[in-house]
Every structure is written in structure tokens, then in C-alpha cells.
mmCIF file of C-alpha atoms in Angstrom:
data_model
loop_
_atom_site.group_PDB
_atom_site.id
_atom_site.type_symbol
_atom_site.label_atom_id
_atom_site.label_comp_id
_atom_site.label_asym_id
_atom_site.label_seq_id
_atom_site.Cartn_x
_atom_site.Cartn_y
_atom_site.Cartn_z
ATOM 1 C CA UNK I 34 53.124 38.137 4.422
ATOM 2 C CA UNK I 35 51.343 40.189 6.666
ATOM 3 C CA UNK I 36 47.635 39.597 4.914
ATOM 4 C CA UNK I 37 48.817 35.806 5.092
ATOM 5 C CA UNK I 38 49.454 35.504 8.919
ATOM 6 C CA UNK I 39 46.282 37.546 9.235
ATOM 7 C CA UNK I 40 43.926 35.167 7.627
ATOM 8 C CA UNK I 41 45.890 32.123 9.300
ATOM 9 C CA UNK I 42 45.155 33.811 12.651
ATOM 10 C CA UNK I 43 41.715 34.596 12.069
ATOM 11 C CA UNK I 44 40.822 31.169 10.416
ATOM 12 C CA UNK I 45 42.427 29.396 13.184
ATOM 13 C CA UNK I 46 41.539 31.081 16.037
ATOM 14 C CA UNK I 47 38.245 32.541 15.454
ATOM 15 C CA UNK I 48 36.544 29.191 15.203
ATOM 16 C CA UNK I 49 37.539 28.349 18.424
ATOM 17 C CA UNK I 50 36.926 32.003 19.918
ATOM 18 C CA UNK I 51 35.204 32.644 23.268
ATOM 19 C CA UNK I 52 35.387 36.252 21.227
ATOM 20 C CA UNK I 53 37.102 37.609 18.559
ATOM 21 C CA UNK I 54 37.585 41.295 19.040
ATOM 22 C CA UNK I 55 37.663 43.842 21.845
ATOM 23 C CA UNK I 56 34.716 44.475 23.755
ATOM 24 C CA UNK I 57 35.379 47.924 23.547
ATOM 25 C CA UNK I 58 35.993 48.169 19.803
ATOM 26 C CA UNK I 59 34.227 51.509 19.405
ATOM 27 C CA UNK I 60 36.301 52.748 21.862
ATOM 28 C CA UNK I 61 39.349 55.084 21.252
ATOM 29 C CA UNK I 62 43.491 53.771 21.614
ATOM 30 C CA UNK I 63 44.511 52.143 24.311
ATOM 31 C CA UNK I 64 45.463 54.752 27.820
ATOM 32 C CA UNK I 65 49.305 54.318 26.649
ATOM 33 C CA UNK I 66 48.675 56.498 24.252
ATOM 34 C CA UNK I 67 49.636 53.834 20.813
ATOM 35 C CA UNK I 68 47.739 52.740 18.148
ATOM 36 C CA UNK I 69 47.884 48.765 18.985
ATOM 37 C CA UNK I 70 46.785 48.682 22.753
ATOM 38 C CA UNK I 71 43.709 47.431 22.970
ATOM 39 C CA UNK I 72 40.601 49.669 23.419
ATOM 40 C CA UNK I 73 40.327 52.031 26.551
ATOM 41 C CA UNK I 74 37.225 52.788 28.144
ATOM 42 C CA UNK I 75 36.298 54.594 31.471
ATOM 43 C CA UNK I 76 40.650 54.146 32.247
ATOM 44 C CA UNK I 77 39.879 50.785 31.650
ATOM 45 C CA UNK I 78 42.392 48.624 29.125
ATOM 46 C CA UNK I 79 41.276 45.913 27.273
ATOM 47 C CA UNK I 80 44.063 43.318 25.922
ATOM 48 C CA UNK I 81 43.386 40.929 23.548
ATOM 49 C CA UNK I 82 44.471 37.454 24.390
ATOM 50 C CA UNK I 83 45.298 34.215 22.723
ATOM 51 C CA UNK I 84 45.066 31.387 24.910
ATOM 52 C CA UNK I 85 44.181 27.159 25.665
ATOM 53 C CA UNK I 86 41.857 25.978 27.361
ATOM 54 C CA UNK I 87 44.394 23.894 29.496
ATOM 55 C CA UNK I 88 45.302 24.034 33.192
ATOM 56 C CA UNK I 89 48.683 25.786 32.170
ATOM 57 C CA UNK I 90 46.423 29.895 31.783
ATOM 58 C CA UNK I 91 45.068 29.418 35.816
ATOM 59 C CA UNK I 92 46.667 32.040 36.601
ATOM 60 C CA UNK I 93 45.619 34.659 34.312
ATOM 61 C CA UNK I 94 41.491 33.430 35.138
ATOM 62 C CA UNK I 95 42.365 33.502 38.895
ATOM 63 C CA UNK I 96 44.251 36.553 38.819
ATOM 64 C CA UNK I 97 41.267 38.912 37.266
ATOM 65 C CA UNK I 98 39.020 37.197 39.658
ATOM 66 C CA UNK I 99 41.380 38.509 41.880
ATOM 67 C CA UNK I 100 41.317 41.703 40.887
ATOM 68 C CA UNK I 101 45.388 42.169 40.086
ATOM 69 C CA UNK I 102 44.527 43.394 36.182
ATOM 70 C CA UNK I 103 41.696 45.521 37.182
ATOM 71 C CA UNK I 104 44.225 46.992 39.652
ATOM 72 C CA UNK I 105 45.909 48.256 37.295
ATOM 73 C CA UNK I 106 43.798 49.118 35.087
ATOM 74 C CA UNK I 107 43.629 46.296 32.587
ATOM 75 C CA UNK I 108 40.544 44.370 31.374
ATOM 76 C CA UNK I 109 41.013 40.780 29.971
ATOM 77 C CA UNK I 110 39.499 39.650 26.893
ATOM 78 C CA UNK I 111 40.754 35.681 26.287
ATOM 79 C CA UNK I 112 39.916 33.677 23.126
ATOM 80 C CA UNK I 113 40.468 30.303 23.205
ATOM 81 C CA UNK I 114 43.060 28.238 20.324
ATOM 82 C CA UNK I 115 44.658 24.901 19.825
ATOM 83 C CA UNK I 116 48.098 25.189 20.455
ATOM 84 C CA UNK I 117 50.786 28.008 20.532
ATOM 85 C CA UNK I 118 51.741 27.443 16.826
ATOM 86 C CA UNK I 119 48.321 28.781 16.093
ATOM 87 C CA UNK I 120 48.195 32.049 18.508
ATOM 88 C CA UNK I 121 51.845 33.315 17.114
ATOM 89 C CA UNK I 122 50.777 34.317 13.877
ATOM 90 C CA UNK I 123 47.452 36.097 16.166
ATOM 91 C CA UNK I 124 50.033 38.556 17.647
ATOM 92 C CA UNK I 125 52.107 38.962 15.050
ATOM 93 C CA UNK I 126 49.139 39.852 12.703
ATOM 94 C CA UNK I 127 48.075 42.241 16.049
ATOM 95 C CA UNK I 128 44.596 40.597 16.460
ATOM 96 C CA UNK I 129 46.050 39.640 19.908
ATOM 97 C CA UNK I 130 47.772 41.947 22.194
ATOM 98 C CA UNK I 131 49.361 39.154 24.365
ATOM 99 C CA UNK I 132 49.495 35.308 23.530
ATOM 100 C CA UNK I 133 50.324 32.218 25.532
ATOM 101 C CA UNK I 134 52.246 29.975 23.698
ATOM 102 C CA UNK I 135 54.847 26.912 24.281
ATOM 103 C CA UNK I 136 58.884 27.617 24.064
ATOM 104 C CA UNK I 137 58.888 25.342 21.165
ATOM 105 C CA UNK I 138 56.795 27.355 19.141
ATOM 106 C CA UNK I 139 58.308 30.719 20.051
ATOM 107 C CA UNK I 140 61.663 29.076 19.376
ATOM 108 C CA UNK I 141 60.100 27.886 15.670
ATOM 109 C CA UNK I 142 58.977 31.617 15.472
ATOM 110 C CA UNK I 143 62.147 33.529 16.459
ATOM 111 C CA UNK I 144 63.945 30.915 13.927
ATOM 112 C CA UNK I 145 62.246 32.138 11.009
ATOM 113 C CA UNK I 146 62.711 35.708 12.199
ATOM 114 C CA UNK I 147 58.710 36.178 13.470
ATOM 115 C CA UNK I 148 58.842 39.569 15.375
ATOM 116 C CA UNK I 149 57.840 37.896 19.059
ATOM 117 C CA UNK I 150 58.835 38.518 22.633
ATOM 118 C CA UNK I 151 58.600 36.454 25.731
ATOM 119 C CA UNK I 152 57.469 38.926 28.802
ATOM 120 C CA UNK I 153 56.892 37.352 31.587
ATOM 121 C CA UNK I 154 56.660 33.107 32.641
ATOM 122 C CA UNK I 155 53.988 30.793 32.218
ATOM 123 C CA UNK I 156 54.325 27.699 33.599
ATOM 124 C CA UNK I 157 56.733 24.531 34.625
ATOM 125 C CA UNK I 158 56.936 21.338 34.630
ATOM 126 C CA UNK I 159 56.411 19.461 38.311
ATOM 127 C CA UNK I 160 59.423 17.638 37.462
ATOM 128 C CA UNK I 161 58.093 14.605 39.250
ATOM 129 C CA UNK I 162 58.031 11.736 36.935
ATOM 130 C CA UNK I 163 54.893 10.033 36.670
ATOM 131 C CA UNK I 164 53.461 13.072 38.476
ATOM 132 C CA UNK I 165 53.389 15.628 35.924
ATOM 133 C CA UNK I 166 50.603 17.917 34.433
ATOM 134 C CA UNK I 167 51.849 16.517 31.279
ATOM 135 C CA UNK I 168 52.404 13.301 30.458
ATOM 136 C CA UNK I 169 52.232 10.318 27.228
ATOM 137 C CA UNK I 170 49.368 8.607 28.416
ATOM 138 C CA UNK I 171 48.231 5.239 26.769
ATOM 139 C CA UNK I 172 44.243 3.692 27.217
ATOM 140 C CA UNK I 173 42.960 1.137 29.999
ATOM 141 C CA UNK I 174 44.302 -2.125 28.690
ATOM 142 C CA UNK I 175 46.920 -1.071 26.243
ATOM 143 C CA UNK I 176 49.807 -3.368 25.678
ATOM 144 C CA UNK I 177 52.065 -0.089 25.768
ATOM 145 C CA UNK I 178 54.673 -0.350 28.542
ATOM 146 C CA UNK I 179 57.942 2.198 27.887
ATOM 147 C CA UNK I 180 58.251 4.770 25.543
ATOM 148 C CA UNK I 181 60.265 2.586 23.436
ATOM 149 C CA UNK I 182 57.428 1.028 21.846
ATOM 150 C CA UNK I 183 55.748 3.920 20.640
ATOM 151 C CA UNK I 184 57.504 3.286 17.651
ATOM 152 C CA UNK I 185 54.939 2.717 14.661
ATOM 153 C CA UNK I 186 52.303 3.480 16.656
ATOM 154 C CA UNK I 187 50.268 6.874 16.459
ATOM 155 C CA UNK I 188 50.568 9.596 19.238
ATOM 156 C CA UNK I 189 48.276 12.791 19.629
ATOM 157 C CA UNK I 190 49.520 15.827 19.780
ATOM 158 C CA UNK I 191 47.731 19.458 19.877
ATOM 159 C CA UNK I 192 50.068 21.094 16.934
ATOM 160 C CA UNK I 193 52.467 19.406 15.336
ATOM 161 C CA UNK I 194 56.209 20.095 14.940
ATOM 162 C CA UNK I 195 55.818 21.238 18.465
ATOM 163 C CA UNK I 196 56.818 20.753 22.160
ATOM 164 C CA UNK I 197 54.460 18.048 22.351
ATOM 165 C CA UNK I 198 56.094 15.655 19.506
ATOM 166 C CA UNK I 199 59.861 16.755 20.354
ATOM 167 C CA UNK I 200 59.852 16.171 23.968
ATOM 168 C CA UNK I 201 57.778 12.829 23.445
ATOM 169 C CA UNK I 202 60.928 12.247 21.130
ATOM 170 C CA UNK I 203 63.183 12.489 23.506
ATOM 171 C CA UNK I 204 61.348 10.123 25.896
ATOM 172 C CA UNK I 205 61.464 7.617 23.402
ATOM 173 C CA UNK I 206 65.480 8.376 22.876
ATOM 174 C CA UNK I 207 65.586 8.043 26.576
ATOM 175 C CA UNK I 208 64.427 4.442 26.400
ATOM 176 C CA UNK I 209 66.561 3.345 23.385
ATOM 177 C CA UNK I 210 63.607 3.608 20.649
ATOM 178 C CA UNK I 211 63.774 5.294 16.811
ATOM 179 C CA UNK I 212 61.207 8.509 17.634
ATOM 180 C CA UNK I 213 61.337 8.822 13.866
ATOM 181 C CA UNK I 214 59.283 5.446 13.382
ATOM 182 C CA UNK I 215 56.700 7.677 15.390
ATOM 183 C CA UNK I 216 53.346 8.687 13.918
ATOM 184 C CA UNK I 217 51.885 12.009 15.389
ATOM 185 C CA UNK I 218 48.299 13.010 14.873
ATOM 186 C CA UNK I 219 47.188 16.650 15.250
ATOM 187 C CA UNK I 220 44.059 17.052 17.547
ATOM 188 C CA UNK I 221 42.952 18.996 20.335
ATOM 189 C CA UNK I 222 43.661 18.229 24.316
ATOM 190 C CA UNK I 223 39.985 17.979 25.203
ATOM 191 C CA UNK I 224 39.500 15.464 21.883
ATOM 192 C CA UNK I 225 42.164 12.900 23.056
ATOM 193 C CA UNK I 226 40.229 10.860 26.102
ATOM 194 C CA UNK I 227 38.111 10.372 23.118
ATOM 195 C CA UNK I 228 39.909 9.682 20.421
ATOM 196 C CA UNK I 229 42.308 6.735 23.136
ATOM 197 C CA UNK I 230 39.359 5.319 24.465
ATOM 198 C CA UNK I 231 38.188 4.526 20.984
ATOM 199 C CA UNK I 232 41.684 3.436 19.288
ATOM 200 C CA UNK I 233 41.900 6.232 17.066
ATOM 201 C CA UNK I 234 44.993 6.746 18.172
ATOM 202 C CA UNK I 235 47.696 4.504 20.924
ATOM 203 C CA UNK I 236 49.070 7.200 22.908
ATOM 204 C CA UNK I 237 48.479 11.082 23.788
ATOM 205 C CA UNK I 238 51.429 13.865 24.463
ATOM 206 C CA UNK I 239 48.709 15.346 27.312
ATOM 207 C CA UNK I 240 48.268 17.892 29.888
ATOM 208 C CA UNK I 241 45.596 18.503 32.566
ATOM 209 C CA UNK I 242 42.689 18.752 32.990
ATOM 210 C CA UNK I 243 42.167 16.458 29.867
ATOM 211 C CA UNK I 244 44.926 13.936 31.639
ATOM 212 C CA UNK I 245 42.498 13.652 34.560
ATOM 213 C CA UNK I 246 39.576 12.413 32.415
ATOM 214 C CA UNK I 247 42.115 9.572 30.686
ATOM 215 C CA UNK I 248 42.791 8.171 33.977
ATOM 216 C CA UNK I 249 39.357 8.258 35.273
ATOM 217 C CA UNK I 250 38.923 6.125 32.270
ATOM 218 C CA UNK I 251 41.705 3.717 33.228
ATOM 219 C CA UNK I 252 43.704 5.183 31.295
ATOM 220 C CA UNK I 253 48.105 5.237 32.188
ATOM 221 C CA UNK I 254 51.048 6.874 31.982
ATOM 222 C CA UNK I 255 53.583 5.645 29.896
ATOM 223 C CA UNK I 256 56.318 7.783 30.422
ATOM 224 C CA UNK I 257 56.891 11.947 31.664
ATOM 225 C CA UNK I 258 57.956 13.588 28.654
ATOM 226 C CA UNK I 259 58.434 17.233 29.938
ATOM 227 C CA UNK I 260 60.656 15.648 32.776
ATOM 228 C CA UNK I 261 62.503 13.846 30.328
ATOM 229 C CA UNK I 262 63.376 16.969 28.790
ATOM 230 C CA UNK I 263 64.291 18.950 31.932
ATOM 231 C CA UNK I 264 63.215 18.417 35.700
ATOM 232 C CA UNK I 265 62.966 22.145 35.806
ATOM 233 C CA UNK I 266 61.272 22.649 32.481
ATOM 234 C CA UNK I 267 60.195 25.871 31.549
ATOM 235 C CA UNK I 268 57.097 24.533 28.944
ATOM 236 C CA UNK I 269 55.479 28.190 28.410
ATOM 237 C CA UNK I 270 55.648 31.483 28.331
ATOM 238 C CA UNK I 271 53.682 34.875 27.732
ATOM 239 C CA UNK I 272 54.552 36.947 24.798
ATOM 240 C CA UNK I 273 54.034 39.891 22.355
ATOM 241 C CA UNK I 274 54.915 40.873 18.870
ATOM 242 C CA UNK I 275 58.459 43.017 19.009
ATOM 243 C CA UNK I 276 56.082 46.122 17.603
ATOM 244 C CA UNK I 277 53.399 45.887 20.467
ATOM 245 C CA UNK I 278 56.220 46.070 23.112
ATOM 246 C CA UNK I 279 57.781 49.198 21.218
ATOM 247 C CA UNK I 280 54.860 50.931 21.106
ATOM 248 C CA UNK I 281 53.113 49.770 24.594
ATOM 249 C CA UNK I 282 56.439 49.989 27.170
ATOM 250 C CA UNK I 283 54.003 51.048 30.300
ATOM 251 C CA UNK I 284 50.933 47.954 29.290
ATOM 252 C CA UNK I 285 53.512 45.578 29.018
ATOM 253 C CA UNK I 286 54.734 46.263 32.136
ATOM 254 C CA UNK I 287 51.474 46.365 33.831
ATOM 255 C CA UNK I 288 51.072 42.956 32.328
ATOM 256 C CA UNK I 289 53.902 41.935 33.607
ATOM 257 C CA UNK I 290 53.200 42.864 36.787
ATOM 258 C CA UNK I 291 49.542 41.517 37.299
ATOM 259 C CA UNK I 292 50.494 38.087 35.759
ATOM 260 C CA UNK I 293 53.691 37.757 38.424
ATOM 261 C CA UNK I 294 51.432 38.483 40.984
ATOM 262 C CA UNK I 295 48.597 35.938 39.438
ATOM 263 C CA UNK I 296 51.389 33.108 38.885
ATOM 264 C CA UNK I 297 52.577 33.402 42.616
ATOM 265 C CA UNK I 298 48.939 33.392 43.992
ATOM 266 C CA UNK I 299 48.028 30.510 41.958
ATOM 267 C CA UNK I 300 50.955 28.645 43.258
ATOM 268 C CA UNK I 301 49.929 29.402 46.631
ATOM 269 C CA UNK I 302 45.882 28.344 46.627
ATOM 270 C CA UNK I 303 45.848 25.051 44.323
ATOM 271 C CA UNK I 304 42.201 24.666 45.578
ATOM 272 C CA UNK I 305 41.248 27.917 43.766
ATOM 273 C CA UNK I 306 42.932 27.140 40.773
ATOM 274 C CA UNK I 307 40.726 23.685 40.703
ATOM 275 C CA UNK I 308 37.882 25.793 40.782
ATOM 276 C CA UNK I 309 38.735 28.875 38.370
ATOM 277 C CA UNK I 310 39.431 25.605 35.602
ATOM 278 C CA UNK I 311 36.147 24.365 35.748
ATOM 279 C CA UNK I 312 35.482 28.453 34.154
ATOM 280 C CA UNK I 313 37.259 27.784 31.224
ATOM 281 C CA UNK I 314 37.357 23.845 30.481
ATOM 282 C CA UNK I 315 35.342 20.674 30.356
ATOM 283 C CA UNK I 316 37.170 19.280 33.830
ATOM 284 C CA UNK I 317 34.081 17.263 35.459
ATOM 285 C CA UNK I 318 34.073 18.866 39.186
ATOM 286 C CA UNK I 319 34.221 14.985 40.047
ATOM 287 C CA UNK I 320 37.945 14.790 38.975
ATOM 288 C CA UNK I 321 38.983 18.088 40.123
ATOM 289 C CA UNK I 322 40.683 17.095 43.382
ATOM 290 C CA UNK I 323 42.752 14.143 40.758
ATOM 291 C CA UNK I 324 43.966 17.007 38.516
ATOM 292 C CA UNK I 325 47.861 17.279 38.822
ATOM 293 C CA UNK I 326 48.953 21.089 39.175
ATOM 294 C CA UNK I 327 52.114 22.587 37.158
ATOM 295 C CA UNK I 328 54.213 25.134 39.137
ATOM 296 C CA UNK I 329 54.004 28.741 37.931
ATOM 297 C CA UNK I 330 57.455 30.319 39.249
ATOM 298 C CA UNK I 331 58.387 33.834 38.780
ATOM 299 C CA UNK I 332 61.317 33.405 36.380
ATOM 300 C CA UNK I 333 61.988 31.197 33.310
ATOM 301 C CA UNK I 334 64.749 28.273 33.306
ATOM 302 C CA UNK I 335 67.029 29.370 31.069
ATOM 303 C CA UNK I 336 68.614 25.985 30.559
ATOM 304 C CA UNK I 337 65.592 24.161 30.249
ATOM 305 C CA UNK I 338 64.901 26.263 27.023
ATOM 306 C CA UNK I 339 68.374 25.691 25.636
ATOM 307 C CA UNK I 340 67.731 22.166 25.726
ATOM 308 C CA UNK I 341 64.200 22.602 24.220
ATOM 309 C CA UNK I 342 66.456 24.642 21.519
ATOM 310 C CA UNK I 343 68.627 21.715 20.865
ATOM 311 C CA UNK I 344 65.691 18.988 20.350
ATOM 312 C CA UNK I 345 64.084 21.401 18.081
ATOM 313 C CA UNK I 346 67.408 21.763 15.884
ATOM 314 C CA UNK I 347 68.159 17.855 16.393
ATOM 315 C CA UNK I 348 64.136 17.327 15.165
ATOM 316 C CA UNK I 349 64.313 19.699 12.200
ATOM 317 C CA UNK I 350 62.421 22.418 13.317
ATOM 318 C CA UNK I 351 65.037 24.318 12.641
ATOM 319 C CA UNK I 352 68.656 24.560 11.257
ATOM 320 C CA UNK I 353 70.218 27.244 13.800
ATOM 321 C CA UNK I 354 68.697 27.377 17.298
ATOM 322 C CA UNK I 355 67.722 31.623 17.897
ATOM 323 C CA UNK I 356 69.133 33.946 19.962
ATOM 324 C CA UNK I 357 67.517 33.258 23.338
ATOM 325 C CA UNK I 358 68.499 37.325 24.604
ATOM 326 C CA UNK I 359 66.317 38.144 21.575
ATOM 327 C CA UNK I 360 63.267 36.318 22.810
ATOM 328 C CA UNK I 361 63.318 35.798 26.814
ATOM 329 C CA UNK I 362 63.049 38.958 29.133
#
């Protein structure tokens, strides 16, 4: 099992790598004094991250520009993946220290027993409908006008079986449509202002800053499927594998730390955050100022995961929603 997550992490992720690997590799265990830390050098910490190249990581980008992981002594080392289906089996397998991942797919992990923590919040929905970092977003000119009539049409999504196509679900629910009559395709944010503007698919499940380029192609919203869920929607989280934490009490914690302190300066200087994205994505700098911002609180909404837990069991994801004390902080 082990040797299989490994080579779906690494054939995954490493395509899509920024870099695969510590930059200190030669360097001895990690300053906590474990054998899965990272690499230390000069006091320095290096963690292994798997994350997406979507508005939703800010933070982290902003806060080592900042300075709060070097602080503390802790070096960043991102690599870029799809979707948080694909970085789970990265920390599980240990080729990632940390991982950034959707609720949905850390609820789909903890369901089928995947040794994974949640340690500290990632980011939230505005809860503004029609003013959301995510949103279902249709082409310039499509007929498209509720959610409803996504049925038989095709939808992108970044990882299926996911928070994308089970919130989208419920939108269509919402509006009195059949979400199983719905046809999700699996493709990368950046690829879907593409793949709408030439009909490859009808609709997008979307989030900035690849919703920004869809409307600066006339492209719309058709309905706010992260508020339909919950307005206070807790969408991601930060996590570890269950041995990492076990053996790395005093990194995690310094993690912690430095990422609460990057989430509540990122909420506090949006105009930095539109400039640490353009680091890390393909925004244009035209469209930066039309790129809607998520709120990064300090604390996860329990509820709002309890209802992501009971779209994933109503979708099939799984049979028995997991113990939420076993996966949240």
C-alpha cells in the first residue's frame, strides 16, 4: 500500500513540481530531532509542501516574504499539484511534510482510514453570492441561466469526486435540478478559461485567479456553489500524515504558528496578496485588482464541514461520514 501511494504521489505531483525534494537533501534530520522533518541546515528547517497554484495558498507565499517561517526557523519548499486528492497520498507516502488540501478530500481520506491530520485553517468562502472566489462560471454567450440546467451538460472540475463536483451538486439541488444527469470533466483551474471559451466543456466549478481571466473573457456566473453549501464555508485546510505529527510535535507547532500569523496578515493587506499571486500563477497583472479574495480566518467552521460530510455521504464518496475530532485540530 505504501509503495502504491508512493508512486501515485510521485507520478502525480512531480510532473507538476516547482521541485520535488528538499533543497537541503544532503543535509542531516530535521532540528526536532525525527527522522521525517525535513532537512536542517545552518538551524534552518526545510518542509516539504504540497500545494495549488490557486489564490486559496496567499498566505503561506506572503507569509515567508514576510519573514514569519524564517522566524522561526522554517524554510519553505512548495511544489505545485492539481487538486487535494492528489497531494494526500504525497504526505501520507512522506514526500511532503505538510499539504494543502480541500475538506472533501481529507474527509474521502479519513473515510478510508488514510493516516491525515488537519493543523491549522486554510481558507473560507466570502459567503457573498455571486461574489465568491469560487464560483460555476459558464462562457460569454452561453444559454446557461440557473444551476438547474446544468443537467446533461459537462462541468470542469480540478479532481473529481471532490469538493468541486459535490458542492456544484448541491447548487443544482438548490434550484430543483437532477445533479446526477451532470457530466464532470477532470482538468486543471488554469486549463478551464480555455477549455469554456472553446466549448470543450459548458460550465467550470472555479476559483481565482483563473475566475478572473473567465470574466475578462465575458465569461458569467451561474450560480455560488461554496455559498450554497455554507455562507461560512470552511473549503480548506492544512494538514499532515498522523506519523509526521507524532514524531514532529514542536515543527508542527511552529507551522502552526507562522501560517496563523500569515492567514491574519493576508486578510489584512488584500493588495499584497494581489501581488504575491502573480509569484506563483498565470493571473495577468491587468486583472489583478478584478480578482475576488477568500477570507483566511483563524479557526475552521465546524458546521460547515459537517455539512460538506453529509454531501459527501449523500454523493457516494463515502458510506459513513469520519470522525471529525480525528481529523480537525
Amino acid at each position: 500500500m505504501r509503495r502504491l501511494l508512493i508512486g501515485l504521489a510521485a507520478g502525480i505531483l512531480c510532473t507538476a513540481a516547482t521541485g520535488c525534494g528538499s533543497s537541503d537533501s544532503g543535509s542531516s534530520d530535521s532540528d526536532s530531532g525525527s527522522d521525517g522533518g525535513g532537512s536542517a541546515s545552518g538551524g534552518t528547517t526545510t518542509l516539504k509542501l504540497g500545494v495549488i497554484p490557486i489564490i486559496d495558498v496567499a498566505p503561506l507565499y506572503l507569509g515567508e516574504k514576510k519573514g514569519f517561517y524564517s522566524e522561526r526557523g522554517l524554510k519553505l519548499e512548495p511544489t505545485l499539484a492539481q487538486g487535494g486528492a492528489a497531494i494526500v497520498p504525497g504526505v501520507v507516502s512522506g514526500q511532503f511534510d505538510f499539504g494543502f488540501s480541500n475538506m472533501t478530500s481529507l474527509l474521502v481520506a479519513r473515510s478510508k482510514n488514510m493516516p491525515v491530520e488537519a493543523v491549522v485553517n486554510g481558507v473560507a468562502s466570502t459567503g457573498k453570492a455571486g461574489a465568491d472566489f469560487a464560483e460555476i462560471a459558464v462562457p460569454k454567450g452561453s444559454p446557461l441561466k440557473s444551476a438547474k440546467d446544468l443537467e446533461g451538460k459537462k462541468v470542469a472540475a480540478n479532481t473529481l469526486g471532490n469538493i468541486c463536483d459535490t458542492s456544484v451538486n448541491e447548487s443544482v439541488r438548490r434550484d430543483g435540478g437532477d445533479p446526477s444527469k451532470v457530466e464532470y470533466v477532470e482538468m486543471p483551474f488554469d486549463q478551464m478559461p480555455a477549455a469554456l471559451s472553446q466549448g470543450q466543456v459548458d460550465a467550470a466549478c472555479v476559483v481565482e485567479p483563473a475566475l478572473a481571466t473567465i470574466k475578462s473573457q465575458g465569461g458569467t456566473v451561474l450560480a455560488s456553489n461554496f455559498v450554497d453549501v455554507s455562507p461560512d464555508l470552511t473549503v480548506a485546510m492544512y494538514f499532515t500524515s498522523q506519523e509526521y505529527a507524532r514524531k514532529n510535535p514542536e515543527l508542527v507547532k511552529k507551522f502552526q504558528e507562522a501560517t496563523a500569523e500569515s492567514l491574519a496578515y493576508a486578510d489584512e493587506h488584500p493588495d499584497e496578496v494581489r501581488e504575491i499571486i502573480t509569484t506563483y500563477t498565470k493571473i495577468p497583472e491587468s486583472l489583478l485588482e478584478t480578482v475576488v479574495l477568500p477570507r483566511w480566518p483563524a479557526e475552521p467552521d465546524r458546521a460547515s464541514i459537517e455539512r460538506l460530510a453529509e454531501l459527501g455521504q449523500r454523493d457516494g464518496l463515502f458510506e459513513k461520514s469520519p470522525d471529525l475530532d480525528e481529523l480537525l485540530p
